[in-house]
């Protein structure tokens, strides 16, 4: 009987830069690690590659000017005001996007609608207990920044120490926009101030757009539609494109890169996953699954922050990672199947191809394989200085019966 189940290894790699053949480099790193650490590669191993190094090798970066130019092109020519709904409270994720939008709104009124008591990924302004104490209904009550501060005081993020109401207002004004912050949870609240709306929600963006359009908004576009086509080069040649973009997500999934640029979510992640899988099969003889991963899909039980600030956990993955696990609950079998270990193994081997609704599968949360594996990869690689942007997961598809 085997003595080890699933193993997750962070794979050390070089520092990636634009133009590198990332598929070759990742294959080299995985094979070199297996030789150095003396472990075998197997069929149905999983290689996770963090989205940031793929975007870096693609050069998928955009400047604040390119963001500003695209926002300006999308605004009605006579627009004197713009609203932004539900940006998450993150310097890394939204500060540069806000600066780019504000640059396009120089001399105009810019209204920011922040969700409360927390943003959509759990960054808190205040607690639900405080809302209850004040008799506030977050589903119906809206506030100006001044009213919100008067009622609740300064709202400082517990981890960053940033007052995002003040921080975002100051950022907008620093780029020349007349910035006002509103607090509310209905995207239609922004229409009291302006008919032109940029939807900054991540996971609720489709609903927000639908509600705004039905309510008669003039312009409804989204952060996912900013830089969703290649920006024209500043050199004046409109046939040449120089700058980052993403056809599906625009600026969603972007991160602060430098003082005047952002790194976008990688393009062509599916093609990359398929290419790397082919290279690994040619070099090792094994059918190894590949996925590109960003944020994991998990929630911090202490801070209440949901990690997933990217639009998806995995923008590209090989076919063997499609779907959800089809597993029975081992604890259930141990309590309900007589005959010891061999009987339990037999029950696992004979499980149905689709366990939906079967009591033996209850408690196995039906999350997608890519969300589960992406979370494992994200926790393994971390977001700091470990230097392991590639993760090898082995034995994930094994069961007690194997």
Short mmCIF file of C-alpha atoms in Angstrom, two decimals:
data_model
loop_
_atom_site.label_atom_id
_atom_site.label_comp_id
_atom_site.label_asym_id
_atom_site.label_seq_id
_atom_site.Cartn_x
_atom_site.Cartn_y
_atom_site.Cartn_z
CA UNK A 1 0.00 0.00 0.00
CA UNK A 2 1.27 3.46 -0.82
CA UNK A 3 2.34 5.65 2.11
CA UNK A 4 1.98 9.15 0.61
CA UNK A 5 -1.00 10.85 -1.00
CA UNK A 6 -1.07 14.24 -2.70
CA UNK A 7 2.24 16.13 -2.80
CA UNK A 8 2.62 19.78 -3.81
CA UNK A 9 6.07 21.09 -4.68
CA UNK A 10 7.15 24.64 -5.43
CA UNK A 11 9.56 24.59 -8.39
CA UNK A 12 12.34 27.17 -8.44
CA UNK A 13 12.76 29.00 -11.75
CA UNK A 14 14.81 31.82 -13.24
CA UNK A 15 13.43 35.37 -13.17
CA UNK A 16 11.27 35.63 -16.28
CA UNK A 17 11.41 38.59 -18.63
CA UNK A 18 9.65 39.66 -21.80
CA UNK A 19 10.35 37.51 -24.83
CA UNK A 20 11.56 34.40 -23.00
CA UNK A 21 10.26 31.03 -24.21
CA UNK A 22 8.32 30.36 -21.02
CA UNK A 23 7.06 26.91 -22.07
CA UNK A 24 10.63 25.69 -22.59
CA UNK A 25 11.88 27.34 -19.40
CA UNK A 26 9.13 25.83 -17.26
CA UNK A 27 9.69 22.36 -18.76
CA UNK A 28 13.43 22.71 -18.10
CA UNK A 29 12.80 23.77 -14.48
CA UNK A 30 10.42 20.88 -13.74
CA UNK A 31 12.64 18.22 -15.30
CA UNK A 32 15.77 19.63 -13.63
CA UNK A 33 14.00 19.64 -10.25
CA UNK A 34 12.89 16.02 -10.68
CA UNK A 35 16.46 14.97 -11.45
CA UNK A 36 18.02 17.00 -8.63
CA UNK A 37 15.47 15.91 -6.00
CA UNK A 38 15.17 12.36 -7.38
CA UNK A 39 11.42 12.13 -7.88
CA UNK A 40 9.61 10.67 -10.87
CA UNK A 41 7.14 12.49 -13.09
CA UNK A 42 3.90 10.57 -13.67
CA UNK A 43 0.81 10.56 -15.84
CA UNK A 44 -1.81 12.99 -14.51
CA UNK A 45 0.67 15.04 -12.53
CA UNK A 46 -0.36 18.69 -12.61
CA UNK A 47 1.91 21.62 -13.41
CA UNK A 48 0.58 25.01 -12.26
CA UNK A 49 2.15 28.15 -13.72
CA UNK A 50 1.34 31.45 -12.07
CA UNK A 51 -0.35 33.96 -14.39
CA UNK A 52 2.15 36.70 -13.56
CA UNK A 53 5.14 35.07 -15.26
CA UNK A 54 3.13 34.31 -18.39
CA UNK A 55 1.97 37.94 -18.59
CA UNK A 56 5.52 39.12 -17.95
CA UNK A 57 7.00 37.09 -20.80
CA UNK A 58 4.21 38.38 -23.06
CA UNK A 59 5.02 41.96 -22.10
CA UNK A 60 1.35 42.41 -21.21
CA UNK A 61 1.75 45.78 -19.51
CA UNK A 62 -0.13 49.04 -19.96
CA UNK A 63 0.74 52.60 -18.99
CA UNK A 64 -1.60 54.98 -17.20
CA UNK A 65 -1.72 57.06 -20.37
CA UNK A 66 -2.91 54.07 -22.38
CA UNK A 67 -5.62 53.44 -19.78
CA UNK A 68 -6.59 57.11 -19.84
CA UNK A 69 -6.68 57.24 -23.64
CA UNK A 70 -8.96 54.21 -23.85
CA UNK A 71 -11.32 55.58 -21.18
CA UNK A 72 -11.46 58.91 -23.02
CA UNK A 73 -12.30 57.13 -26.28
CA UNK A 74 -15.20 55.31 -24.63
CA UNK A 75 -16.76 58.37 -22.95
CA UNK A 76 -19.41 60.42 -24.75
CA UNK A 77 -17.81 63.56 -26.22
CA UNK A 78 -19.97 65.84 -24.07
CA UNK A 79 -19.62 63.88 -20.82
CA UNK A 80 -18.88 66.15 -17.88
CA UNK A 81 -19.14 63.43 -15.23
CA UNK A 82 -18.31 59.74 -14.80
CA UNK A 83 -19.22 57.22 -12.12
CA UNK A 84 -17.30 54.10 -11.06
CA UNK A 85 -19.15 51.32 -9.25
CA UNK A 86 -17.80 48.99 -6.59
CA UNK A 87 -14.00 49.08 -7.02
CA UNK A 88 -12.28 46.79 -4.55
CA UNK A 89 -10.23 48.52 -1.87
CA UNK A 90 -6.73 47.56 -2.92
CA UNK A 91 -3.71 49.68 -3.76
CA UNK A 92 -2.24 46.78 -5.73
CA UNK A 93 -5.39 46.08 -7.72
CA UNK A 94 -7.18 49.36 -8.25
CA UNK A 95 -5.06 52.41 -7.46
CA UNK A 96 -3.44 52.59 -10.90
CA UNK A 97 -6.72 51.90 -12.69
CA UNK A 98 -8.32 54.75 -10.73
CA UNK A 99 -5.48 57.08 -11.64
CA UNK A 100 -5.90 56.22 -15.32
CA UNK A 101 -9.65 56.83 -15.16
CA UNK A 102 -9.13 60.09 -13.27
CA UNK A 103 -6.63 61.27 -15.91
CA UNK A 104 -9.36 60.81 -18.52
CA UNK A 105 -11.73 62.79 -16.27
CA UNK A 106 -9.45 65.75 -15.67
CA UNK A 107 -11.66 68.78 -15.05
CA UNK A 108 -14.76 66.54 -14.86
CA UNK A 109 -16.69 65.18 -11.92
CA UNK A 110 -15.72 61.66 -10.89
CA UNK A 111 -18.04 59.73 -8.56
CA UNK A 112 -16.86 56.56 -6.83
CA UNK A 113 -19.50 54.21 -5.42
CA UNK A 114 -17.92 52.03 -2.72
CA UNK A 115 -19.70 49.02 -1.28
CA UNK A 116 -20.02 48.70 2.49
CA UNK A 117 -19.54 47.20 5.07
CA UNK A 118 -16.91 45.56 2.85
CA UNK A 119 -16.06 45.31 -0.83
CA UNK A 120 -16.93 42.23 -2.89
CA UNK A 121 -13.78 40.37 -1.86
CA UNK A 122 -14.18 41.15 1.83
CA UNK A 123 -11.91 44.16 2.43
CA UNK A 124 -13.74 45.79 5.36
CA UNK A 125 -14.77 49.36 6.02
CA UNK A 126 -16.84 48.59 9.12
CA UNK A 127 -18.35 45.52 10.76
CA UNK A 128 -21.89 44.22 10.49
CA UNK A 129 -22.16 44.61 14.25
CA UNK A 130 -21.53 48.35 13.94
CA UNK A 131 -24.20 48.58 11.23
CA UNK A 132 -26.66 46.87 13.55
CA UNK A 133 -25.79 49.20 16.40
CA UNK A 134 -26.42 52.22 14.17
CA UNK A 135 -29.64 50.81 12.72
CA UNK A 136 -28.25 50.96 9.17
CA UNK A 137 -29.67 48.78 6.39
CA UNK A 138 -26.84 48.22 3.86
CA UNK A 139 -29.31 47.08 1.19
CA UNK A 140 -31.14 50.41 1.10
CA UNK A 141 -29.13 53.11 2.87
CA UNK A 142 -26.66 55.26 0.94
CA UNK A 143 -24.26 57.88 2.23
CA UNK A 144 -21.91 60.55 1.02
CA UNK A 145 -18.37 60.13 2.31
CA UNK A 146 -18.99 62.95 4.78
CA UNK A 147 -22.19 61.36 6.10
CA UNK A 148 -20.51 57.96 6.36
CA UNK A 149 -17.54 59.35 8.30
CA UNK A 150 -19.80 61.37 10.58
CA UNK A 151 -21.76 58.24 11.48
CA UNK A 152 -18.94 55.69 11.70
CA UNK A 153 -15.73 57.67 12.06
CA UNK A 154 -12.56 57.07 10.03
CA UNK A 155 -12.60 53.61 8.43
CA UNK A 156 -9.05 52.26 8.40
CA UNK A 157 -8.29 48.90 6.79
CA UNK A 158 -7.12 46.54 9.57
CA UNK A 159 -4.21 45.12 7.56
CA UNK A 160 -2.98 48.01 5.40
CA UNK A 161 -3.82 50.90 7.70
CA UNK A 162 -5.32 52.77 4.74
CA UNK A 163 -8.51 54.83 4.88
CA UNK A 164 -9.71 53.94 1.39
CA UNK A 165 -12.46 56.56 1.32
CA UNK A 166 -9.88 59.31 1.74
CA UNK A 167 -7.19 57.49 -0.27
CA UNK A 168 -9.33 57.03 -3.39
CA UNK A 169 -10.69 60.58 -3.19
CA UNK A 170 -7.15 61.97 -2.95
CA UNK A 171 -5.96 59.76 -5.83
CA UNK A 172 -8.71 60.98 -8.12
CA UNK A 173 -8.09 64.62 -7.25
CA UNK A 174 -4.34 64.23 -7.68
CA UNK A 175 -4.99 63.52 -11.38
CA UNK A 176 -7.27 66.54 -11.78
CA UNK A 177 -10.72 64.95 -11.40
CA UNK A 178 -13.30 66.49 -9.06
CA UNK A 179 -13.74 63.35 -7.00
CA UNK A 180 -16.61 62.44 -4.70
CA UNK A 181 -17.07 59.15 -2.85
CA UNK A 182 -20.50 57.63 -2.20
CA UNK A 183 -21.24 54.56 -0.09
CA UNK A 184 -24.02 52.17 -1.15
CA UNK A 185 -24.75 48.68 -2.42
CA UNK A 186 -27.09 49.20 -5.36
CA UNK A 187 -25.20 50.05 -8.57
CA UNK A 188 -28.14 52.22 -9.64
CA UNK A 189 -27.32 54.62 -6.79
CA UNK A 190 -24.61 56.11 -9.03
CA UNK A 191 -27.27 57.32 -11.50
CA UNK A 192 -28.33 59.99 -8.99
CA UNK A 193 -25.03 61.68 -9.82
CA UNK A 194 -24.15 60.78 -13.41
CA UNK A 195 -25.53 58.81 -16.38
CA UNK A 196 -22.06 57.60 -17.43
CA UNK A 197 -20.83 54.56 -15.54
CA UNK A 198 -17.70 52.40 -15.50
CA UNK A 199 -18.46 49.13 -13.72
CA UNK A 200 -15.47 48.07 -11.63
CA UNK A 201 -17.05 44.98 -10.04
CA UNK A 202 -15.22 41.72 -10.64
CA UNK A 203 -17.59 38.83 -10.04
CA UNK A 204 -20.83 40.83 -9.97
CA UNK A 205 -20.06 42.96 -13.04
CA UNK A 206 -22.62 41.36 -15.36
CA UNK A 207 -25.46 41.99 -12.91
CA UNK A 208 -24.36 45.58 -12.33
CA UNK A 209 -24.27 46.28 -16.06
CA UNK A 210 -27.70 44.70 -16.54
CA UNK A 211 -29.27 46.75 -13.74
CA UNK A 212 -27.69 50.00 -14.92
CA UNK A 213 -28.79 49.53 -18.52
CA UNK A 214 -32.33 48.67 -17.44
CA UNK A 215 -32.38 51.81 -15.27
CA UNK A 216 -31.60 54.01 -18.29
CA UNK A 217 -27.92 54.77 -17.84
CA UNK A 218 -26.29 56.60 -20.73
CA UNK A 219 -22.88 54.94 -20.98
CA UNK A 220 -22.36 51.55 -19.33
CA UNK A 221 -18.93 50.04 -19.79
CA UNK A 222 -16.66 48.08 -17.49
CA UNK A 223 -13.11 47.77 -16.30
CA UNK A 224 -13.20 44.50 -18.26
CA UNK A 225 -13.79 46.59 -21.42
CA UNK A 226 -10.92 49.02 -20.85
CA UNK A 227 -7.96 47.89 -23.00
CA UNK A 228 -9.85 44.88 -24.33
CA UNK A 229 -8.26 45.61 -27.73
CA UNK A 230 -4.63 46.51 -28.44
CA UNK A 231 -3.81 50.17 -27.75
CA UNK A 232 -2.34 52.07 -30.68
CA UNK A 233 1.33 52.91 -30.45
CA UNK A 234 2.21 56.41 -29.30
CA UNK A 235 4.57 56.60 -32.27
CA UNK A 236 1.69 57.70 -34.48
CA UNK A 237 1.58 54.59 -36.64
CA UNK A 238 -1.95 53.27 -36.10
CA UNK A 239 -1.02 49.90 -37.60
CA UNK A 240 1.47 49.30 -34.78
CA UNK A 241 0.31 48.34 -31.30
CA UNK A 242 2.42 48.82 -28.23
CA UNK A 243 0.89 48.00 -24.88
CA UNK A 244 -1.05 45.48 -22.84
CA UNK A 245 -4.59 44.33 -23.40
CA UNK A 246 -6.89 41.38 -22.78
CA UNK A 247 -9.81 40.46 -25.07
CA UNK A 248 -11.98 38.98 -22.30
CA UNK A 249 -11.03 40.81 -19.11
CA UNK A 250 -9.50 44.13 -20.09
CA UNK A 251 -7.96 45.51 -16.89
CA UNK A 252 -9.56 42.94 -14.60
CA UNK A 253 -6.88 40.79 -13.00
CA UNK A 254 -4.26 43.53 -13.38
CA UNK A 255 -1.72 44.44 -10.72
CA UNK A 256 0.39 47.49 -9.98
CA UNK A 257 3.71 47.13 -11.80
CA UNK A 258 5.50 50.50 -11.67
CA UNK A 259 4.54 54.03 -10.70
CA UNK A 260 2.97 54.57 -14.12
CA UNK A 261 1.99 51.09 -15.34
CA UNK A 262 0.06 47.91 -14.59
CA UNK A 263 0.61 44.27 -15.49
CA UNK A 264 -2.49 42.73 -17.05
CA UNK A 265 -3.90 39.20 -16.86
CA UNK A 266 -2.11 37.02 -19.45
CA UNK A 267 -3.53 36.44 -22.90
CA UNK A 268 -3.61 33.07 -24.71
CA UNK A 269 -3.35 31.08 -21.48
CA UNK A 270 -5.11 28.12 -23.07
CA UNK A 271 -2.65 27.93 -25.95
CA UNK A 272 0.24 28.12 -23.49
CA UNK A 273 -1.17 25.31 -21.31
CA UNK A 274 -1.58 23.05 -24.34
CA UNK A 275 1.92 23.88 -25.61
CA UNK A 276 3.61 23.14 -22.30
CA UNK A 277 1.70 19.87 -21.95
CA UNK A 278 2.89 18.82 -25.41
CA UNK A 279 6.52 19.69 -24.61
CA UNK A 280 6.40 17.72 -21.36
CA UNK A 281 4.88 14.70 -23.10
CA UNK A 282 7.59 14.79 -25.78
CA UNK A 283 10.41 15.10 -23.23
CA UNK A 284 9.14 12.78 -20.47
CA UNK A 285 6.69 10.42 -22.18
CA UNK A 286 4.10 11.35 -19.54
CA UNK A 287 0.67 12.91 -19.99
CA UNK A 288 0.98 15.82 -17.57
CA UNK A 289 -1.86 18.27 -16.99
CA UNK A 290 -1.09 22.00 -17.09
CA UNK A 291 -2.94 25.01 -15.74
CA UNK A 292 -2.29 28.73 -15.46
CA UNK A 293 -3.40 30.00 -12.06
CA UNK A 294 -3.84 33.36 -10.38
CA UNK A 295 -5.55 34.01 -7.06
CA UNK A 296 -6.80 31.00 -5.16
CA UNK A 297 -10.49 30.72 -4.31
CA UNK A 298 -10.40 30.73 -0.53
CA UNK A 299 -11.45 33.02 2.30
CA UNK A 300 -9.43 34.18 5.30
CA UNK A 301 -11.47 33.18 8.37
CA UNK A 302 -9.92 35.93 10.52
CA UNK A 303 -9.94 38.96 8.24
CA UNK A 304 -12.92 37.80 6.16
CA UNK A 305 -11.09 38.59 2.91
CA UNK A 306 -11.89 36.39 -0.06
CA UNK A 307 -8.66 35.96 -1.99
CA UNK A 308 -10.10 35.89 -5.50
CA UNK A 309 -9.48 39.37 -6.91
CA UNK A 310 -8.80 37.88 -10.36
CA UNK A 311 -11.79 37.30 -12.65
CA UNK A 312 -11.12 33.53 -12.62
CA UNK A 313 -8.74 31.20 -10.81
CA UNK A 314 -7.46 29.65 -14.03
CA UNK A 315 -7.68 31.34 -17.43
CA UNK A 316 -6.25 28.31 -19.25
CA UNK A 317 -5.90 24.60 -18.53
CA UNK A 318 -5.63 21.24 -20.27
CA UNK A 319 -8.73 19.14 -20.90
CA UNK A 320 -8.09 16.68 -18.08
CA UNK A 321 -8.70 19.42 -15.53
CA UNK A 322 -12.20 20.22 -16.72
CA UNK A 323 -15.11 19.51 -14.37
CA UNK A 324 -15.42 18.69 -10.67
CA UNK A 325 -14.13 15.78 -8.57
CA UNK A 326 -16.28 12.64 -8.53
CA UNK A 327 -15.44 11.39 -5.08
CA UNK A 328 -17.17 9.52 -2.29
CA UNK A 329 -16.80 10.56 1.33
CA UNK A 330 -14.32 8.17 2.94
CA UNK A 331 -15.67 8.93 6.42
CA UNK A 332 -19.16 7.99 5.24
CA UNK A 333 -17.90 4.69 3.85
CA UNK A 334 -15.99 3.94 7.06
CA UNK A 335 -19.18 4.43 9.07
CA UNK A 336 -21.56 2.63 6.71
CA UNK A 337 -19.69 -0.10 4.81
CA UNK A 338 -18.91 -3.31 6.67
CA UNK A 339 -16.05 -5.62 5.82
CA UNK A 340 -13.05 -3.43 6.59
CA UNK A 341 -10.57 -1.78 4.26
CA UNK A 342 -11.01 -4.14 1.33
CA UNK A 343 -14.76 -3.56 1.28
CA UNK A 344 -14.19 0.21 1.37
CA UNK A 345 -11.73 -0.03 -1.51
CA UNK A 346 -14.22 -2.09 -3.48
CA UNK A 347 -16.90 0.55 -2.86
CA UNK A 348 -14.58 3.25 -4.15
CA UNK A 349 -13.70 1.26 -7.28
CA UNK A 350 -17.36 0.63 -8.03
CA UNK A 351 -18.59 4.21 -7.48
CA UNK A 352 -20.93 5.65 -10.10
CA UNK A 353 -19.61 7.88 -12.86
CA UNK A 354 -21.93 10.64 -11.60
CA UNK A 355 -22.41 10.86 -7.84
CA UNK A 356 -24.71 13.89 -7.88
CA UNK A 357 -27.26 13.47 -5.10
CA UNK A 358 -25.68 10.27 -3.80
CA UNK A 359 -25.46 10.26 0.00
CA UNK A 360 -21.98 8.74 -0.16
CA UNK A 361 -20.74 11.94 -1.84
CA UNK A 362 -22.40 14.41 0.55
CA UNK A 363 -19.91 16.81 2.13
CA UNK A 364 -17.53 16.72 -0.84
CA UNK A 365 -18.03 20.32 -1.98
CA UNK A 366 -18.56 20.31 -5.78
CA UNK A 367 -15.92 22.89 -6.64
CA UNK A 368 -14.23 22.88 -10.02
CA UNK A 369 -10.93 21.05 -10.25
CA UNK A 370 -9.17 24.19 -11.46
CA UNK A 371 -10.46 26.17 -8.46
CA UNK A 372 -9.28 23.50 -6.04
CA UNK A 373 -5.91 22.98 -7.69
CA UNK A 374 -5.42 26.70 -8.28
CA UNK A 375 -5.97 27.37 -4.58
CA UNK A 376 -3.45 24.66 -3.70
CA UNK A 377 -0.93 26.11 -6.15
CA UNK A 378 -1.47 29.67 -4.88
CA UNK A 379 -0.92 28.61 -1.29
CA UNK A 380 2.19 26.65 -2.29
CA UNK A 381 3.84 29.38 -4.32
CA UNK A 382 2.71 32.25 -2.11
CA UNK A 383 2.70 35.86 -3.21
CA UNK A 384 6.02 36.89 -1.70
CA UNK A 385 9.65 36.01 -2.28
CA UNK A 386 9.66 32.20 -2.37
CA UNK A 387 10.81 32.15 -6.00
CA UNK A 388 8.58 29.21 -6.94
CA UNK A 389 6.09 30.50 -9.54
CA UNK A 390 5.67 26.96 -10.88
CA UNK A 391 4.04 24.24 -8.78
CA UNK A 392 4.06 20.47 -9.33
CA UNK A 393 1.12 18.58 -7.80
CA UNK A 394 1.37 14.80 -7.73
CA UNK A 395 -1.10 12.15 -6.63
CA UNK A 396 -4.08 14.52 -6.69
CA UNK A 397 -6.26 12.08 -8.61
CA UNK A 398 -5.31 9.03 -6.54
CA UNK A 399 -7.79 7.45 -4.15
CA UNK A 400 -7.56 5.12 -1.15
CA UNK A 401 -8.34 2.27 -3.52
CA UNK A 402 -5.30 2.86 -5.77
#
